[in-house]
Amino acid sequence: MIDITLLPLFFTTIFFLVISPGPDLLLLSSYSATKGFRAGAFIALGILLAGLVQTALVAFGLGQVMQTMPLVALIVKLIGAAYLAYLGVKMLLHWYKHRRITPSGTKTAPADSGLNGVELIKRGCFNNLLNPKAMLFSSLFLPQFTTAEHGLTTQLIVLGLMLSLFAFVINLMFAAAFSNLAKTIATRTKGIKRWAVHLDGVLGTLFIALSARLALSK
């Protein structure tokens, strides 16, 4: 069904795709560092679900529609940019409100600290789905590993599943790494409370920058 000799190149390519900086990695790292591995795992699960949805859409032709109808891709891109800006502004407002630690040294909770597992999954899913570059990449990348001897749709689905599951495993590893790194910093750094408060400000700024980059990209 699939030329297994191409799989090493396939997995190498998607490995570098997953670890490259972008909205998914930023969202995953921020929640893993501030709320722990469990939160990061839920974000990773949301990204996995988005990948499965994109696989189905690409296999049944929506990716080609976005290539031939730039207006559709533009609308999705602007919605995605607005969503990233919303997350960034929310984090900045939380940082501005809690930028000073009380004299008692009480640590403020990170922005969105009340989100449950389902809400985190939704956030990870929407963050990925509203990035049209992900679907456009899949619609251009996956066909490169198909063969003429077998059905195109079936091959695209299998390749998309492998891509999504491989990315999920890497994202779980990232979640564990960022969570453990934050714990290490917390135990060794006396100023961790002030660092944690200002983290929302840094992440909010990065999300807004990513929003602007996505909106202005061609």
mmCIF file of C-alpha atoms in Angstrom:
data_model
loop_
_atom_site.group_PDB
_atom_site.id
_atom_site.type_symbol
_atom_site.label_atom_id
_atom_site.label_comp_id
_atom_site.label_asym_id
_atom_site.label_seq_id
_atom_site.Cartn_x
_atom_site.Cartn_y
_atom_site.Cartn_z
ATOM 1 C CA MET A 1 0.000 0.000 0.000
ATOM 2 C CA ILE A 2 2.772 2.435 0.973
ATOM 3 C CA ASP A 3 6.375 2.344 -0.199
ATOM 4 C CA ILE A 4 8.138 1.550 3.091
ATOM 5 C CA THR A 5 11.474 2.656 1.656
ATOM 6 C CA LEU A 6 10.161 6.234 1.831
ATOM 7 C CA LEU A 7 9.156 6.033 5.496
ATOM 8 C CA PRO A 8 12.569 7.052 6.949
ATOM 9 C CA LEU A 9 12.422 10.283 4.930
ATOM 10 C CA PHE A 10 8.750 10.716 5.851
ATOM 11 C CA PHE A 11 9.335 10.444 9.604
ATOM 12 C CA THR A 12 12.505 12.545 9.505
ATOM 13 C CA THR A 13 10.648 15.340 7.744
ATOM 14 C CA ILE A 14 7.695 15.370 10.112
ATOM 15 C CA PHE A 15 10.030 15.207 13.128
ATOM 16 C CA PHE A 16 11.597 18.511 12.109
ATOM 17 C CA LEU A 17 8.144 19.852 11.298
ATOM 18 C CA VAL A 18 6.857 19.074 14.803
ATOM 19 C CA ILE A 19 9.859 20.536 16.651
ATOM 20 C CA SER A 20 9.941 23.741 14.588
ATOM 21 C CA PRO A 21 8.691 26.834 16.478
ATOM 22 C CA GLY A 22 5.076 27.700 15.821
ATOM 23 C CA PRO A 23 1.646 28.194 17.433
ATOM 24 C CA ASP A 24 1.267 24.535 18.440
ATOM 25 C CA LEU A 25 4.655 24.287 20.143
ATOM 26 C CA LEU A 26 4.184 27.636 21.865
ATOM 27 C CA LEU A 27 0.771 26.662 23.215
ATOM 28 C CA LEU A 28 2.009 23.241 24.325
ATOM 29 C CA SER A 29 5.138 24.566 26.023
ATOM 30 C CA SER A 30 3.320 27.379 27.834
ATOM 31 C CA TYR A 31 0.651 25.137 29.344
ATOM 32 C CA SER A 32 3.134 22.371 30.185
ATOM 33 C CA ALA A 33 5.454 24.810 31.949
ATOM 34 C CA THR A 34 2.766 26.681 33.878
ATOM 35 C CA LYS A 35 0.194 23.945 34.578
ATOM 36 C CA GLY A 36 2.161 20.708 34.343
ATOM 37 C CA PHE A 37 2.380 17.624 32.173
ATOM 38 C CA ARG A 38 -1.335 16.793 32.423
ATOM 39 C CA ALA A 39 -2.314 20.117 30.836
ATOM 40 C CA GLY A 40 0.311 19.691 28.123
ATOM 41 C CA ALA A 41 -0.951 16.174 27.396
ATOM 42 C CA PHE A 42 -4.484 17.505 26.915
ATOM 43 C CA ILE A 43 -3.173 20.176 24.524
ATOM 44 C CA ALA A 44 -1.275 17.441 22.634
ATOM 45 C CA LEU A 45 -4.467 15.390 22.429
ATOM 46 C CA GLY A 46 -6.293 18.372 20.959
ATOM 47 C CA ILE A 47 -3.557 18.770 18.346
ATOM 48 C CA LEU A 48 -3.897 15.050 17.566
ATOM 49 C CA LEU A 49 -7.646 15.392 17.015
ATOM 50 C CA ALA A 50 -7.041 18.375 14.746
ATOM 51 C CA GLY A 51 -4.542 16.304 12.785
ATOM 52 C CA LEU A 52 -7.099 13.551 12.308
ATOM 53 C CA VAL A 53 -9.679 16.060 11.093
ATOM 54 C CA GLN A 54 -7.167 17.588 8.689
ATOM 55 C CA THR A 55 -6.229 14.134 7.414
ATOM 56 C CA ALA A 56 -9.864 13.438 6.532
ATOM 57 C CA LEU A 57 -10.274 16.853 4.899
ATOM 58 C CA VAL A 58 -7.104 16.485 2.837
ATOM 59 C CA ALA A 59 -7.983 12.922 1.813
ATOM 60 C CA PHE A 60 -11.376 14.062 0.566
ATOM 61 C CA GLY A 61 -10.134 17.121 -1.267
ATOM 62 C CA LEU A 62 -10.513 20.218 0.940
ATOM 63 C CA GLY A 63 -6.781 20.841 0.826
ATOM 64 C CA GLN A 64 -6.970 21.124 -2.963
ATOM 65 C CA VAL A 65 -9.958 23.448 -2.631
ATOM 66 C CA MET A 66 -7.884 25.772 -0.430
ATOM 67 C CA GLN A 67 -5.116 25.732 -3.039
ATOM 68 C CA THR A 68 -7.468 26.615 -5.905
ATOM 69 C CA MET A 69 -9.638 29.046 -3.889
ATOM 70 C CA PRO A 70 -7.315 31.444 -2.055
ATOM 71 C CA LEU A 71 -10.279 33.245 -0.473
ATOM 72 C CA VAL A 72 -11.108 30.149 1.615
ATOM 73 C CA ALA A 73 -7.524 29.922 2.863
ATOM 74 C CA LEU A 74 -7.505 33.664 3.579
ATOM 75 C CA ILE A 75 -10.670 33.456 5.695
ATOM 76 C CA VAL A 76 -9.303 30.532 7.717
ATOM 77 C CA LYS A 77 -5.983 32.348 8.129
ATOM 78 C CA LEU A 78 -7.626 35.530 9.438
ATOM 79 C CA ILE A 79 -9.806 33.568 11.867
ATOM 80 C CA GLY A 80 -6.709 31.761 13.111
ATOM 81 C CA ALA A 81 -4.808 35.037 13.506
ATOM 82 C CA ALA A 82 -7.718 36.526 15.450
ATOM 83 C CA TYR A 83 -7.790 33.470 17.738
ATOM 84 C CA LEU A 84 -4.062 33.731 18.470
ATOM 85 C CA ALA A 85 -4.460 37.447 19.145
ATOM 86 C CA TYR A 86 -7.327 36.690 21.536
ATOM 87 C CA LEU A 87 -5.143 34.261 23.495
ATOM 88 C CA GLY A 88 -2.288 36.768 23.563
ATOM 89 C CA VAL A 89 -4.418 39.674 24.750
ATOM 90 C CA LYS A 90 -5.994 37.497 27.435
ATOM 91 C CA MET A 91 -2.553 36.526 28.762
ATOM 92 C CA LEU A 92 -1.344 40.137 28.667
ATOM 93 C CA LEU A 93 -4.397 41.348 30.581
ATOM 94 C CA HIS A 94 -3.826 38.648 33.197
ATOM 95 C CA TRP A 95 -0.162 39.657 33.447
ATOM 96 C CA TYR A 96 -1.039 43.351 33.777
ATOM 97 C CA LYS A 97 -3.538 42.625 36.537
ATOM 98 C CA HIS A 98 -1.198 40.371 38.531
ATOM 99 C CA ARG A 99 2.204 41.777 37.554
ATOM 100 C CA ARG A 100 2.979 42.687 41.149
ATOM 101 C CA ILE A 101 3.260 39.961 43.794
ATOM 102 C CA THR A 102 1.568 40.705 47.068
ATOM 103 C CA PRO A 103 3.762 41.356 50.112
ATOM 104 C CA SER A 104 2.827 37.976 51.496
ATOM 105 C CA GLY A 105 4.438 36.392 48.423
ATOM 106 C CA THR A 106 1.281 34.629 47.278
ATOM 107 C CA LYS A 107 1.687 33.348 43.770
ATOM 108 C CA THR A 108 -1.001 34.242 41.271
ATOM 109 C CA ALA A 109 -2.479 31.494 39.149
ATOM 110 C CA PRO A 110 -1.582 31.505 35.460
ATOM 111 C CA ALA A 111 -4.119 32.790 32.960
ATOM 112 C CA ASP A 112 -6.810 30.202 32.168
ATOM 113 C CA SER A 113 -5.843 28.206 35.259
ATOM 114 C CA GLY A 114 -9.453 27.064 35.609
ATOM 115 C CA LEU A 115 -9.576 25.243 32.273
ATOM 116 C CA ASN A 116 -10.494 21.567 32.531
ATOM 117 C CA GLY A 117 -9.326 18.725 30.304
ATOM 118 C CA VAL A 118 -12.066 19.110 27.693
ATOM 119 C CA GLU A 119 -11.423 22.855 27.373
ATOM 120 C CA LEU A 120 -7.684 22.267 26.996
ATOM 121 C CA ILE A 121 -8.342 19.698 24.265
ATOM 122 C CA LYS A 122 -10.570 22.209 22.472
ATOM 123 C CA ARG A 123 -7.890 24.869 22.755
ATOM 124 C CA GLY A 124 -5.224 22.595 21.276
ATOM 125 C CA CYS A 125 -7.580 21.463 18.517
ATOM 126 C CA PHE A 126 -8.740 24.928 17.471
ATOM 127 C CA ASN A 127 -5.216 26.333 17.668
ATOM 128 C CA ASN A 128 -4.133 23.795 15.045
ATOM 129 C CA LEU A 129 -7.245 23.787 12.857
ATOM 130 C CA LEU A 130 -7.252 27.574 12.511
ATOM 131 C CA ASN A 131 -3.766 27.535 11.014
ATOM 132 C CA PRO A 132 -4.388 27.032 7.277
ATOM 133 C CA LYS A 133 -0.690 26.411 6.649
ATOM 134 C CA ALA A 134 -0.996 23.074 8.433
ATOM 135 C CA MET A 135 -3.666 21.816 6.040
ATOM 136 C CA LEU A 136 -1.985 23.293 2.992
ATOM 137 C CA PHE A 137 1.268 21.622 4.021
ATOM 138 C CA SER A 138 -0.468 18.265 4.435
ATOM 139 C CA SER A 139 -2.205 18.567 1.074
ATOM 140 C CA LEU A 140 1.156 19.195 -0.611
ATOM 141 C CA PHE A 141 3.358 16.936 1.534
ATOM 142 C CA LEU A 142 1.384 13.695 1.916
ATOM 143 C CA PRO A 143 0.865 13.015 -1.825
ATOM 144 C CA GLN A 144 4.656 12.962 -2.260
ATOM 145 C CA PHE A 145 4.702 9.601 -0.453
ATOM 146 C CA THR A 146 1.875 7.911 -2.348
ATOM 147 C CA THR A 147 2.169 5.390 -5.167
ATOM 148 C CA ALA A 148 0.116 5.003 -8.330
ATOM 149 C CA GLU A 149 -0.512 1.310 -7.658
ATOM 150 C CA HIS A 150 -2.962 1.915 -4.811
ATOM 151 C CA GLY A 151 -5.916 4.171 -4.040
ATOM 152 C CA LEU A 152 -4.888 7.761 -3.313
ATOM 153 C CA THR A 153 -7.514 8.387 -0.614
ATOM 154 C CA THR A 154 -6.568 5.298 1.400
ATOM 155 C CA GLN A 155 -2.870 6.163 1.228
ATOM 156 C CA LEU A 156 -3.500 9.758 2.316
ATOM 157 C CA ILE A 157 -5.513 8.553 5.299
ATOM 158 C CA VAL A 158 -2.808 6.090 6.381
ATOM 159 C CA LEU A 159 -0.034 8.655 5.964
ATOM 160 C CA GLY A 160 -2.070 11.277 7.788
ATOM 161 C CA LEU A 161 -2.690 8.901 10.683
ATOM 162 C CA MET A 162 1.018 8.126 10.932
ATOM 163 C CA LEU A 163 1.863 11.827 10.845
ATOM 164 C CA SER A 164 -0.683 12.694 13.544
ATOM 165 C CA LEU A 165 0.280 9.841 15.878
ATOM 166 C CA PHE A 166 4.003 10.475 15.463
ATOM 167 C CA ALA A 167 3.470 14.169 16.206
ATOM 168 C CA PHE A 168 1.372 13.228 19.254
ATOM 169 C CA VAL A 169 4.212 11.146 20.714
ATOM 170 C CA ILE A 170 6.724 13.964 20.141
ATOM 171 C CA ASN A 171 4.339 16.480 21.698
ATOM 172 C CA LEU A 172 3.942 14.291 24.788
ATOM 173 C CA MET A 173 7.720 14.225 25.107
ATOM 174 C CA PHE A 174 7.780 18.011 24.836
ATOM 175 C CA ALA A 175 5.057 18.286 27.482
ATOM 176 C CA ALA A 176 7.081 16.138 29.880
ATOM 177 C CA ALA A 177 10.276 18.071 29.143
ATOM 178 C CA PHE A 178 8.769 21.527 29.650
ATOM 179 C CA SER A 179 6.904 20.404 32.772
ATOM 180 C CA ASN A 180 10.057 18.961 34.339
ATOM 181 C CA LEU A 181 12.088 22.019 33.339
ATOM 182 C CA ALA A 182 9.593 24.311 35.049
ATOM 183 C CA LYS A 183 9.714 22.179 38.202
ATOM 184 C CA THR A 184 13.519 22.294 38.195
ATOM 185 C CA ILE A 185 13.512 26.070 37.857
ATOM 186 C CA ALA A 186 10.904 26.303 40.618
ATOM 187 C CA THR A 187 13.073 24.376 43.065
ATOM 188 C CA ARG A 188 16.332 26.150 42.236
ATOM 189 C CA THR A 189 15.268 29.703 41.568
ATOM 190 C CA LYS A 190 14.282 31.906 44.483
ATOM 191 C CA GLY A 191 12.507 34.370 42.202
ATOM 192 C CA ILE A 192 10.216 31.766 40.650
ATOM 193 C CA LYS A 193 7.068 33.533 41.847
ATOM 194 C CA ARG A 194 7.939 36.709 40.035
ATOM 195 C CA TRP A 195 9.134 34.692 37.017
ATOM 196 C CA ALA A 196 5.815 32.817 36.852
ATOM 197 C CA VAL A 197 3.812 36.041 36.967
ATOM 198 C CA HIS A 198 5.762 37.626 34.109
ATOM 199 C CA LEU A 199 5.626 34.454 32.008
ATOM 200 C CA ASP A 200 2.074 35.306 30.967
ATOM 201 C CA GLY A 201 3.321 38.664 29.683
ATOM 202 C CA VAL A 202 6.057 37.051 27.610
ATOM 203 C CA LEU A 203 3.755 34.366 26.192
ATOM 204 C CA GLY A 204 1.011 36.880 25.459
ATOM 205 C CA THR A 205 3.468 38.994 23.477
ATOM 206 C CA LEU A 206 4.640 35.923 21.541
ATOM 207 C CA PHE A 207 1.073 34.898 20.701
ATOM 208 C CA ILE A 208 0.302 38.375 19.381
ATOM 209 C CA ALA A 209 3.509 38.309 17.325
ATOM 210 C CA LEU A 210 2.515 34.924 15.875
ATOM 211 C CA SER A 211 -0.938 36.325 15.136
ATOM 212 C CA ALA A 212 0.547 39.225 13.199
ATOM 213 C CA ARG A 213 2.928 36.890 11.366
ATOM 214 C CA LEU A 214 0.062 34.587 10.357
ATOM 215 C CA ALA A 215 -2.195 37.447 9.253
ATOM 216 C CA LEU A 216 0.542 39.084 7.136
ATOM 217 C CA SER A 217 1.941 35.866 5.652
ATOM 218 C CA LYS A 218 1.270 35.078 2.001
#
